JSON list of C-alpha atoms in Angstrom, two decimals:
[
{"chain": "A", "resi": 334, "resn": "UNK", "atom": "CA", "xyz": [83.60, 22.31, -14.77]},
{"chain": "A", "resi": 335, "resn": "UNK", "atom": "CA", "xyz": [82.40, 20.65, -17.90]},
{"chain": "A", "resi": 336, "resn": "UNK", "atom": "CA", "xyz": [80.79, 17.73, -16.33]},
{"chain": "A", "resi": 337, "resn": "UNK", "atom": "CA", "xyz": [78.50, 20.03, -14.08]},
{"chain": "A", "resi": 338, "resn": "UNK", "atom": "CA", "xyz": [77.29, 21.59, -17.51]},
{"chain": "A", "resi": 339, "resn": "UNK", "atom": "CA", "xyz": [76.61, 18.65, -19.44]},
{"chain": "A", "resi": 340, "resn": "UNK", "atom": "CA", "xyz": [73.01, 16.99, -19.82]},
{"chain": "A", "resi": 341, "resn": "UNK", "atom": "CA", "xyz": [72.49, 13.37, -18.87]},
{"chain": "A", "resi": 342, "resn": "UNK", "atom": "CA", "xyz": [70.03, 10.82, -18.54]},
{"chain": "A", "resi": 343, "resn": "UNK", "atom": "CA", "xyz": [68.43, 11.95, -15.26]},
{"chain": "A", "resi": 344, "resn": "UNK", "atom": "CA", "xyz": [69.59, 15.89, -15.74]},
{"chain": "A", "resi": 345, "resn": "UNK", "atom": "CA", "xyz": [67.84, 15.96, -18.99]},
{"chain": "A", "resi": 346, "resn": "UNK", "atom": "CA", "xyz": [67.90, 19.57, -19.75]},
{"chain": "A", "resi": 347, "resn": "UNK", "atom": "CA", "xyz": [67.59, 18.77, -23.59]},
{"chain": "A", "resi": 348, "resn": "UNK", "atom": "CA", "xyz": [64.12, 17.67, -23.16]},
{"chain": "A", "resi": 349, "resn": "UNK", "atom": "CA", "xyz": [61.80, 20.26, -24.85]},
{"chain": "A", "resi": 350, "resn": "UNK", "atom": "CA", "xyz": [59.73, 21.24, -21.71]},
{"chain": "A", "resi": 351, "resn": "UNK", "atom": "CA", "xyz": [62.72, 21.66, -19.49]},
{"chain": "A", "resi": 352, "resn": "UNK", "atom": "CA", "xyz": [64.94, 23.72, -21.86]},
{"chain": "A", "resi": 353, "resn": "UNK", "atom": "CA", "xyz": [61.48, 26.01, -22.34]},
{"chain": "A", "resi": 354, "resn": "UNK", "atom": "CA", "xyz": [61.21, 26.49, -18.96]},
{"chain": "A", "resi": 355, "resn": "UNK", "atom": "CA", "xyz": [65.05, 27.14, -18.33]},
{"chain": "A", "resi": 356, "resn": "UNK", "atom": "CA", "xyz": [64.74, 29.84, -21.32]},
{"chain": "A", "resi": 357, "resn": "UNK", "atom": "CA", "xyz": [61.41, 31.28, -19.38]},
{"chain": "A", "resi": 358, "resn": "UNK", "atom": "CA", "xyz": [63.07, 31.33, -16.01]},
{"chain": "A", "resi": 359, "resn": "UNK", "atom": "CA", "xyz": [66.09, 33.18, -17.70]},
{"chain": "A", "resi": 360, "resn": "UNK", "atom": "CA", "xyz": [64.23, 36.09, -19.21]},
{"chain": "A", "resi": 361, "resn": "UNK", "atom": "CA", "xyz": [64.72, 39.57, -17.78]},
{"chain": "A", "resi": 362, "resn": "UNK", "atom": "CA", "xyz": [67.45, 38.28, -15.33]},
{"chain": "A", "resi": 363, "resn": "UNK", "atom": "CA", "xyz": [70.37, 40.65, -14.78]},
{"chain": "A", "resi": 364, "resn": "UNK", "atom": "CA", "xyz": [72.61, 38.44, -13.06]},
{"chain": "A", "resi": 365, "resn": "UNK", "atom": "CA", "xyz": [73.77, 34.93, -12.54]},
{"chain": "A", "resi": 366, "resn": "UNK", "atom": "CA", "xyz": [72.82, 35.06, -8.99]},
{"chain": "A", "resi": 367, "resn": "UNK", "atom": "CA", "xyz": [69.31, 36.18, -9.91]},
{"chain": "A", "resi": 368, "resn": "UNK", "atom": "CA", "xyz": [68.95, 33.46, -12.47]},
{"chain": "A", "resi": 369, "resn": "UNK", "atom": "CA", "xyz": [69.96, 30.77, -9.91]},
{"chain": "A", "resi": 370, "resn": "UNK", "atom": "CA", "xyz": [67.54, 32.32, -7.13]},
{"chain": "A", "resi": 371, "resn": "UNK", "atom": "CA", "xyz": [64.53, 32.15, -9.68]},
{"chain": "A", "resi": 372, "resn": "UNK", "atom": "CA", "xyz": [65.34, 28.64, -10.67]},
{"chain": "A", "resi": 373, "resn": "UNK", "atom": "CA", "xyz": [65.82, 27.66, -7.19]},
{"chain": "A", "resi": 374, "resn": "UNK", "atom": "CA", "xyz": [62.44, 29.26, -5.87]},
{"chain": "A", "resi": 375, "resn": "UNK", "atom": "CA", "xyz": [60.55, 27.64, -8.97]},
{"chain": "A", "resi": 376, "resn": "UNK", "atom": "CA", "xyz": [62.00, 23.99, -7.95]},
{"chain": "A", "resi": 377, "resn": "UNK", "atom": "CA", "xyz": [61.32, 24.70, -4.06]},
{"chain": "A", "resi": 378, "resn": "UNK", "atom": "CA", "xyz": [58.00, 26.47, -4.42]},
{"chain": "A", "resi": 379, "resn": "UNK", "atom": "CA", "xyz": [56.28, 25.01, -7.71]},
{"chain": "A", "resi": 380, "resn": "UNK", "atom": "CA", "xyz": [57.42, 21.40, -7.50]},
{"chain": "A", "resi": 381, "resn": "UNK", "atom": "CA", "xyz": [55.60, 19.34, -4.51]},
{"chain": "A", "resi": 382, "resn": "UNK", "atom": "CA", "xyz": [57.60, 17.10, -2.14]},
{"chain": "A", "resi": 383, "resn": "UNK", "atom": "CA", "xyz": [56.23, 13.56, -2.83]},
{"chain": "A", "resi": 384, "resn": "UNK", "atom": "CA", "xyz": [55.98, 12.91, 0.89]},
{"chain": "A", "resi": 385, "resn": "UNK", "atom": "CA", "xyz": [54.38, 16.10, 2.11]},
{"chain": "A", "resi": 386, "resn": "UNK", "atom": "CA", "xyz": [51.66, 16.12, -0.50]},
{"chain": "A", "resi": 387, "resn": "UNK", "atom": "CA", "xyz": [51.47, 12.08, -0.61]},
{"chain": "A", "resi": 388, "resn": "UNK", "atom": "CA", "xyz": [51.74, 12.31, -4.42]},
{"chain": "A", "resi": 389, "resn": "UNK", "atom": "CA", "xyz": [52.53, 9.70, -7.08]},
{"chain": "A", "resi": 390, "resn": "UNK", "atom": "CA", "xyz": [54.18, 8.66, -9.51]},
{"chain": "A", "resi": 391, "resn": "UNK", "atom": "CA", "xyz": [57.54, 8.41, -8.45]},
{"chain": "A", "resi": 392, "resn": "UNK", "atom": "CA", "xyz": [59.85, 10.52, -10.45]},
{"chain": "A", "resi": 393, "resn": "UNK", "atom": "CA", "xyz": [63.51, 10.91, -11.26]},
{"chain": "A", "resi": 394, "resn": "UNK", "atom": "CA", "xyz": [64.20, 12.58, -14.53]},
{"chain": "A", "resi": 395, "resn": "UNK", "atom": "CA", "xyz": [64.14, 16.19, -14.53]},
{"chain": "A", "resi": 396, "resn": "UNK", "atom": "CA", "xyz": [61.54, 15.94, -17.26]},
{"chain": "A", "resi": 397, "resn": "UNK", "atom": "CA", "xyz": [59.34, 13.56, -15.13]},
{"chain": "A", "resi": 398, "resn": "UNK", "atom": "CA", "xyz": [59.58, 15.84, -12.09]},
{"chain": "A", "resi": 399, "resn": "UNK", "atom": "CA", "xyz": [58.70, 19.12, -14.10]},
{"chain": "A", "resi": 400, "resn": "UNK", "atom": "CA", "xyz": [55.68, 16.93, -16.22]},
{"chain": "A", "resi": 401, "resn": "UNK", "atom": "CA", "xyz": [53.93, 15.67, -13.07]},
{"chain": "A", "resi": 402, "resn": "UNK", "atom": "CA", "xyz": [55.16, 18.60, -10.71]},
{"chain": "A", "resi": 403, "resn": "UNK", "atom": "CA", "xyz": [56.19, 16.34, -7.97]},
{"chain": "A", "resi": 404, "resn": "UNK", "atom": "CA", "xyz": [59.55, 14.88, -6.58]},
{"chain": "A", "resi": 405, "resn": "UNK", "atom": "CA", "xyz": [61.53, 13.43, -3.88]},
{"chain": "A", "resi": 406, "resn": "UNK", "atom": "CA", "xyz": [64.20, 15.83, -2.76]},
{"chain": "A", "resi": 407, "resn": "UNK", "atom": "CA", "xyz": [66.48, 14.01, -5.15]},
{"chain": "A", "resi": 408, "resn": "UNK", "atom": "CA", "xyz": [64.52, 14.28, -8.18]},
{"chain": "A", "resi": 409, "resn": "UNK", "atom": "CA", "xyz": [63.73, 17.89, -7.24]},
{"chain": "A", "resi": 410, "resn": "UNK", "atom": "CA", "xyz": [67.75, 18.35, -7.40]},
{"chain": "A", "resi": 411, "resn": "UNK", "atom": "CA", "xyz": [67.76, 16.83, -10.64]},
{"chain": "A", "resi": 412, "resn": "UNK", "atom": "CA", "xyz": [65.50, 19.21, -12.05]},
{"chain": "A", "resi": 413, "resn": "UNK", "atom": "CA", "xyz": [67.18, 22.23, -10.60]},
{"chain": "A", "resi": 414, "resn": "UNK", "atom": "CA", "xyz": [70.55, 21.11, -12.16]},
{"chain": "A", "resi": 415, "resn": "UNK", "atom": "CA", "xyz": [68.94, 20.75, -15.35]},
{"chain": "A", "resi": 416, "resn": "UNK", "atom": "CA", "xyz": [67.56, 24.18, -15.35]},
{"chain": "A", "resi": 417, "resn": "UNK", "atom": "CA", "xyz": [70.60, 25.64, -14.11]},
{"chain": "A", "resi": 418, "resn": "UNK", "atom": "CA", "xyz": [72.69, 23.84, -16.78]},
{"chain": "A", "resi": 419, "resn": "UNK", "atom": "CA", "xyz": [70.55, 24.74, -19.41]},
{"chain": "A", "resi": 420, "resn": "UNK", "atom": "CA", "xyz": [71.29, 28.24, -18.58]},
{"chain": "A", "resi": 421, "resn": "UNK", "atom": "CA", "xyz": [75.19, 27.66, -18.83]},
{"chain": "A", "resi": 422, "resn": "UNK", "atom": "CA", "xyz": [75.52, 27.33, -14.91]},
{"chain": "A", "resi": 423, "resn": "UNK", "atom": "CA", "xyz": [77.57, 24.72, -13.51]},
{"chain": "A", "resi": 424, "resn": "UNK", "atom": "CA", "xyz": [75.57, 22.67, -11.00]},
{"chain": "A", "resi": 425, "resn": "UNK", "atom": "CA", "xyz": [76.08, 19.55, -9.20]},
{"chain": "A", "resi": 426, "resn": "UNK", "atom": "CA", "xyz": [74.46, 17.01, -6.95]},
{"chain": "A", "resi": 427, "resn": "UNK", "atom": "CA", "xyz": [75.27, 17.12, -3.10]},
{"chain": "A", "resi": 428, "resn": "UNK", "atom": "CA", "xyz": [74.02, 14.59, -0.27]},
{"chain": "A", "resi": 429, "resn": "UNK", "atom": "CA", "xyz": [73.37, 14.73, 3.53]},
{"chain": "A", "resi": 430, "resn": "UNK", "atom": "CA", "xyz": [73.15, 11.76, 5.43]},
{"chain": "A", "resi": 431, "resn": "UNK", "atom": "CA", "xyz": [70.34, 12.36, 8.22]},
{"chain": "A", "resi": 432, "resn": "UNK", "atom": "CA", "xyz": [68.45, 10.37, 10.87]},
{"chain": "A", "resi": 433, "resn": "UNK", "atom": "CA", "xyz": [64.89, 9.53, 9.55]},
{"chain": "A", "resi": 434, "resn": "UNK", "atom": "CA", "xyz": [63.76, 10.07, 12.90]},
{"chain": "A", "resi": 435, "resn": "UNK", "atom": "CA", "xyz": [64.34, 12.73, 15.67]},
{"chain": "A", "resi": 436, "resn": "UNK", "atom": "CA", "xyz": [67.80, 11.09, 16.81]},
{"chain": "A", "resi": 437, "resn": "UNK", "atom": "CA", "xyz": [69.71, 7.88, 15.77]},
{"chain": "A", "resi": 438, "resn": "UNK", "atom": "CA", "xyz": [69.19, 5.06, 13.37]},
{"chain": "A", "resi": 439, "resn": "UNK", "atom": "CA", "xyz": [67.70, 4.65, 10.88]},
{"chain": "A", "resi": 440, "resn": "UNK", "atom": "CA", "xyz": [69.33, 7.20, 8.45]},
{"chain": "A", "resi": 441, "resn": "UNK", "atom": "CA", "xyz": [68.81, 8.16, 4.83]},
{"chain": "A", "resi": 442, "resn": "UNK", "atom": "CA", "xyz": [70.43, 10.44, 2.26]},
{"chain": "A", "resi": 443, "resn": "UNK", "atom": "CA", "xyz": [68.91, 13.62, 1.58]},
{"chain": "A", "resi": 444, "resn": "UNK", "atom": "CA", "xyz": [69.61, 15.42, -1.85]},
{"chain": "A", "resi": 445, "resn": "UNK", "atom": "CA", "xyz": [70.43, 18.98, -2.75]},
{"chain": "A", "resi": 446, "resn": "UNK", "atom": "CA", "xyz": [72.43, 20.76, -4.97]},
{"chain": "A", "resi": 447, "resn": "UNK", "atom": "CA", "xyz": [75.76, 22.81, -5.31]},
{"chain": "A", "resi": 448, "resn": "UNK", "atom": "CA", "xyz": [76.05, 25.81, -7.74]},
{"chain": "A", "resi": 449, "resn": "UNK", "atom": "CA", "xyz": [79.22, 27.65, -8.71]},
{"chain": "A", "resi": 450, "resn": "UNK", "atom": "CA", "xyz": [78.54, 31.10, -8.33]},
{"chain": "A", "resi": 451, "resn": "UNK", "atom": "CA", "xyz": [81.36, 33.55, -9.37]},
{"chain": "A", "resi": 452, "resn": "UNK", "atom": "CA", "xyz": [81.67, 35.61, -6.29]},
{"chain": "A", "resi": 453, "resn": "UNK", "atom": "CA", "xyz": [81.35, 32.82, -3.88]},
{"chain": "A", "resi": 454, "resn": "UNK", "atom": "CA", "xyz": [82.64, 29.50, -5.41]},
{"chain": "A", "resi": 455, "resn": "UNK", "atom": "CA", "xyz": [80.36, 26.38, -4.72]},
{"chain": "A", "resi": 456, "resn": "UNK", "atom": "CA", "xyz": [77.36, 27.03, -2.82]},
{"chain": "A", "resi": 457, "resn": "UNK", "atom": "CA", "xyz": [75.02, 24.67, -1.57]},
{"chain": "A", "resi": 458, "resn": "UNK", "atom": "CA", "xyz": [71.16, 25.19, -2.11]},
{"chain": "A", "resi": 459, "resn": "UNK", "atom": "CA", "xyz": [68.19, 22.93, -1.17]},
{"chain": "A", "resi": 460, "resn": "UNK", "atom": "CA", "xyz": [65.01, 23.08, -3.18]},
{"chain": "A", "resi": 461, "resn": "UNK", "atom": "CA", "xyz": [63.42, 20.46, -1.03]},
{"chain": "A", "resi": 462, "resn": "UNK", "atom": "CA", "xyz": [60.32, 22.52, -0.53]},
{"chain": "A", "resi": 463, "resn": "UNK", "atom": "CA", "xyz": [59.57, 24.39, 2.67]},
{"chain": "A", "resi": 464, "resn": "UNK", "atom": "CA", "xyz": [57.09, 23.64, 5.47]},
{"chain": "A", "resi": 465, "resn": "UNK", "atom": "CA", "xyz": [56.96, 24.15, 9.13]},
{"chain": "A", "resi": 466, "resn": "UNK", "atom": "CA", "xyz": [60.22, 23.67, 10.67]},
{"chain": "A", "resi": 467, "resn": "UNK", "atom": "CA", "xyz": [61.84, 23.88, 7.05]},
{"chain": "A", "resi": 468, "resn": "UNK", "atom": "CA", "xyz": [63.03, 27.10, 5.74]},
{"chain": "A", "resi": 469, "resn": "UNK", "atom": "CA", "xyz": [65.64, 26.76, 2.97]},
{"chain": "A", "resi": 470, "resn": "UNK", "atom": "CA", "xyz": [66.49, 30.06, 1.01]},
{"chain": "A", "resi": 471, "resn": "UNK", "atom": "CA", "xyz": [69.02, 31.19, -1.43]},
{"chain": "A", "resi": 472, "resn": "UNK", "atom": "CA", "xyz": [71.12, 33.76, 0.20]},
{"chain": "A", "resi": 473, "resn": "UNK", "atom": "CA", "xyz": [74.74, 33.74, -0.74]},
{"chain": "A", "resi": 474, "resn": "UNK", "atom": "CA", "xyz": [77.46, 33.59, 0.92]},
{"chain": "A", "resi": 475, "resn": "UNK", "atom": "CA", "xyz": [75.36, 31.91, 3.92]},
{"chain": "A", "resi": 476, "resn": "UNK", "atom": "CA", "xyz": [74.08, 28.66, 3.26]},
{"chain": "A", "resi": 477, "resn": "UNK", "atom": "CA", "xyz": [70.33, 28.41, 4.37]},
{"chain": "A", "resi": 478, "resn": "UNK", "atom": "CA", "xyz": [69.54, 24.54, 3.74]},
{"chain": "A", "resi": 479, "resn": "UNK", "atom": "CA", "xyz": [66.27, 22.59, 4.74]},
{"chain": "A", "resi": 480, "resn": "UNK", "atom": "CA", "xyz": [68.06, 20.50, 7.46]},
{"chain": "A", "resi": 481, "resn": "UNK", "atom": "CA", "xyz": [71.07, 21.09, 9.94]},
{"chain": "A", "resi": 482, "resn": "UNK", "atom": "CA", "xyz": [73.15, 18.18, 11.19]},
{"chain": "A", "resi": 483, "resn": "UNK", "atom": "CA", "xyz": [71.89, 17.15, 14.75]},
{"chain": "A", "resi": 484, "resn": "UNK", "atom": "CA", "xyz": [74.01, 14.18, 15.67]},
{"chain": "A", "resi": 485, "resn": "UNK", "atom": "CA", "xyz": [77.46, 12.61, 14.88]},
{"chain": "A", "resi": 486, "resn": "UNK", "atom": "CA", "xyz": [76.05, 9.87, 12.40]},
{"chain": "A", "resi": 487, "resn": "UNK", "atom": "CA", "xyz": [74.57, 12.55, 10.42]},
{"chain": "A", "resi": 488, "resn": "UNK", "atom": "CA", "xyz": [76.75, 14.22, 7.63]},
{"chain": "A", "resi": 489, "resn": "UNK", "atom": "CA", "xyz": [77.37, 16.57, 5.08]},
{"chain": "A", "resi": 490, "resn": "UNK", "atom": "CA", "xyz": [78.92, 14.63, 2.36]},
{"chain": "A", "resi": 491, "resn": "UNK", "atom": "CA", "xyz": [81.65, 16.62, 0.74]},
{"chain": "A", "resi": 492, "resn": "UNK", "atom": "CA", "xyz": [81.32, 15.29, -2.84]},
{"chain": "A", "resi": 493, "resn": "UNK", "atom": "CA", "xyz": [79.83, 17.31, -5.71]},
{"chain": "A", "resi": 494, "resn": "UNK", "atom": "CA", "xyz": [78.52, 14.72, -8.05]},
{"chain": "A", "resi": 495, "resn": "UNK", "atom": "CA", "xyz": [77.73, 15.34, -11.77]},
{"chain": "A", "resi": 496, "resn": "UNK", "atom": "CA", "xyz": [75.41, 12.76, -12.11]},
{"chain": "A", "resi": 497, "resn": "UNK", "atom": "CA", "xyz": [73.12, 10.97, -9.14]},
{"chain": "A", "resi": 498, "resn": "UNK", "atom": "CA", "xyz": [74.45, 8.48, -7.05]},
{"chain": "A", "resi": 499, "resn": "UNK", "atom": "CA", "xyz": [73.46, 4.95, -8.27]},
{"chain": "A", "resi": 500, "resn": "UNK", "atom": "CA", "xyz": [71.77, 3.96, -5.15]},
{"chain": "A", "resi": 501, "resn": "UNK", "atom": "CA", "xyz": [69.62, 6.93, -5.12]},
{"chain": "A", "resi": 502, "resn": "UNK", "atom": "CA", "xyz": [68.55, 6.20, -8.91]},
{"chain": "A", "resi": 503, "resn": "UNK", "atom": "CA", "xyz": [67.69, 2.62, -7.98]},
{"chain": "A", "resi": 504, "resn": "UNK", "atom": "CA", "xyz": [65.39, 3.60, -5.31]},
{"chain": "A", "resi": 505, "resn": "UNK", "atom": "CA", "xyz": [63.64, 5.91, -7.28]},
{"chain": "A", "resi": 506, "resn": "UNK", "atom": "CA", "xyz": [63.28, 3.72, -10.40]},
{"chain": "A", "resi": 507, "resn": "UNK", "atom": "CA", "xyz": [62.47, 0.59, -8.44]},
{"chain": "A", "resi": 508, "resn": "UNK", "atom": "CA", "xyz": [59.47, 1.87, -6.51]},
{"chain": "A", "resi": 509, "resn": "UNK", "atom": "CA", "xyz": [56.01, 2.90, -8.14]},
{"chain": "A", "resi": 510, "resn": "UNK", "atom": "CA", "xyz": [54.88, 4.85, -4.95]},
{"chain": "A", "resi": 511, "resn": "UNK", "atom": "CA", "xyz": [55.80, 7.65, -2.61]},
{"chain": "A", "resi": 512, "resn": "UNK", "atom": "CA", "xyz": [55.17, 5.37, 0.47]},
{"chain": "A", "resi": 513, "resn": "UNK", "atom": "CA", "xyz": [56.99, 2.35, -1.04]},
{"chain": "A", "resi": 514, "resn": "UNK", "atom": "CA", "xyz": [60.21, 4.97, -1.54]},
{"chain": "A", "resi": 515, "resn": "UNK", "atom": "CA", "xyz": [59.66, 6.46, 1.82]},
{"chain": "A", "resi": 516, "resn": "UNK", "atom": "CA", "xyz": [59.92, 2.59, 3.35]},
{"chain": "A", "resi": 517, "resn": "UNK", "atom": "CA", "xyz": [62.88, 2.23, 1.30]},
{"chain": "A", "resi": 518, "resn": "UNK", "atom": "CA", "xyz": [65.08, 5.42, 1.63]},
{"chain": "A", "resi": 519, "resn": "UNK", "atom": "CA", "xyz": [68.60, 5.35, 0.47]},
{"chain": "A", "resi": 520, "resn": "UNK", "atom": "CA", "xyz": [71.53, 5.43, 2.82]},
{"chain": "A", "resi": 521, "resn": "UNK", "atom": "CA", "xyz": [75.16, 4.91, 2.38]},
{"chain": "A", "resi": 522, "resn": "UNK", "atom": "CA", "xyz": [77.59, 3.40, 5.11]},
{"chain": "A", "resi": 523, "resn": "UNK", "atom": "CA", "xyz": [80.19, 6.04, 6.54]},
{"chain": "A", "resi": 524, "resn": "UNK", "atom": "CA", "xyz": [83.74, 5.85, 6.53]},
{"chain": "A", "resi": 525, "resn": "UNK", "atom": "CA", "xyz": [84.89, 6.18, 9.92]}
]
């Protein structure tokens, strides 16, 4: 579990504002699940998704997401991992491969988290941000993610990563505006 508890360049929970928020969210919690729910709901509800709100700048590090209160799903997952890891809860990064349109190509990655819950093991949560047609929640043991798979080339990638995928970081660090990222969303080739 150690890699899922460590700070990193993008999951930078040692940053003063991130660690202060992690401590604040932990106050008065009576269980690990309650703490996970509080952190999840903060990121889901208080950090605006860059595309939904047409917001800049493009953020990547957890501390940037918190500073600007905006981020793509990937960046929001970095902040959620940072808040949970700062509180000693093993948290990883996960990805889905989804169709950008209604059906079929092109595809892109969607970023979310997996958290280790003592009662349930690894459990995926998606703090992307709710909107009409998207209703993610923390309700273990049932997963309630933002998106369900709709066709054969969409996938839940099975890995739980300790650090973000390089292709995700490259896109978030290369482009300066939300619409530039939107035009260049990261994707991976599927192994057949």
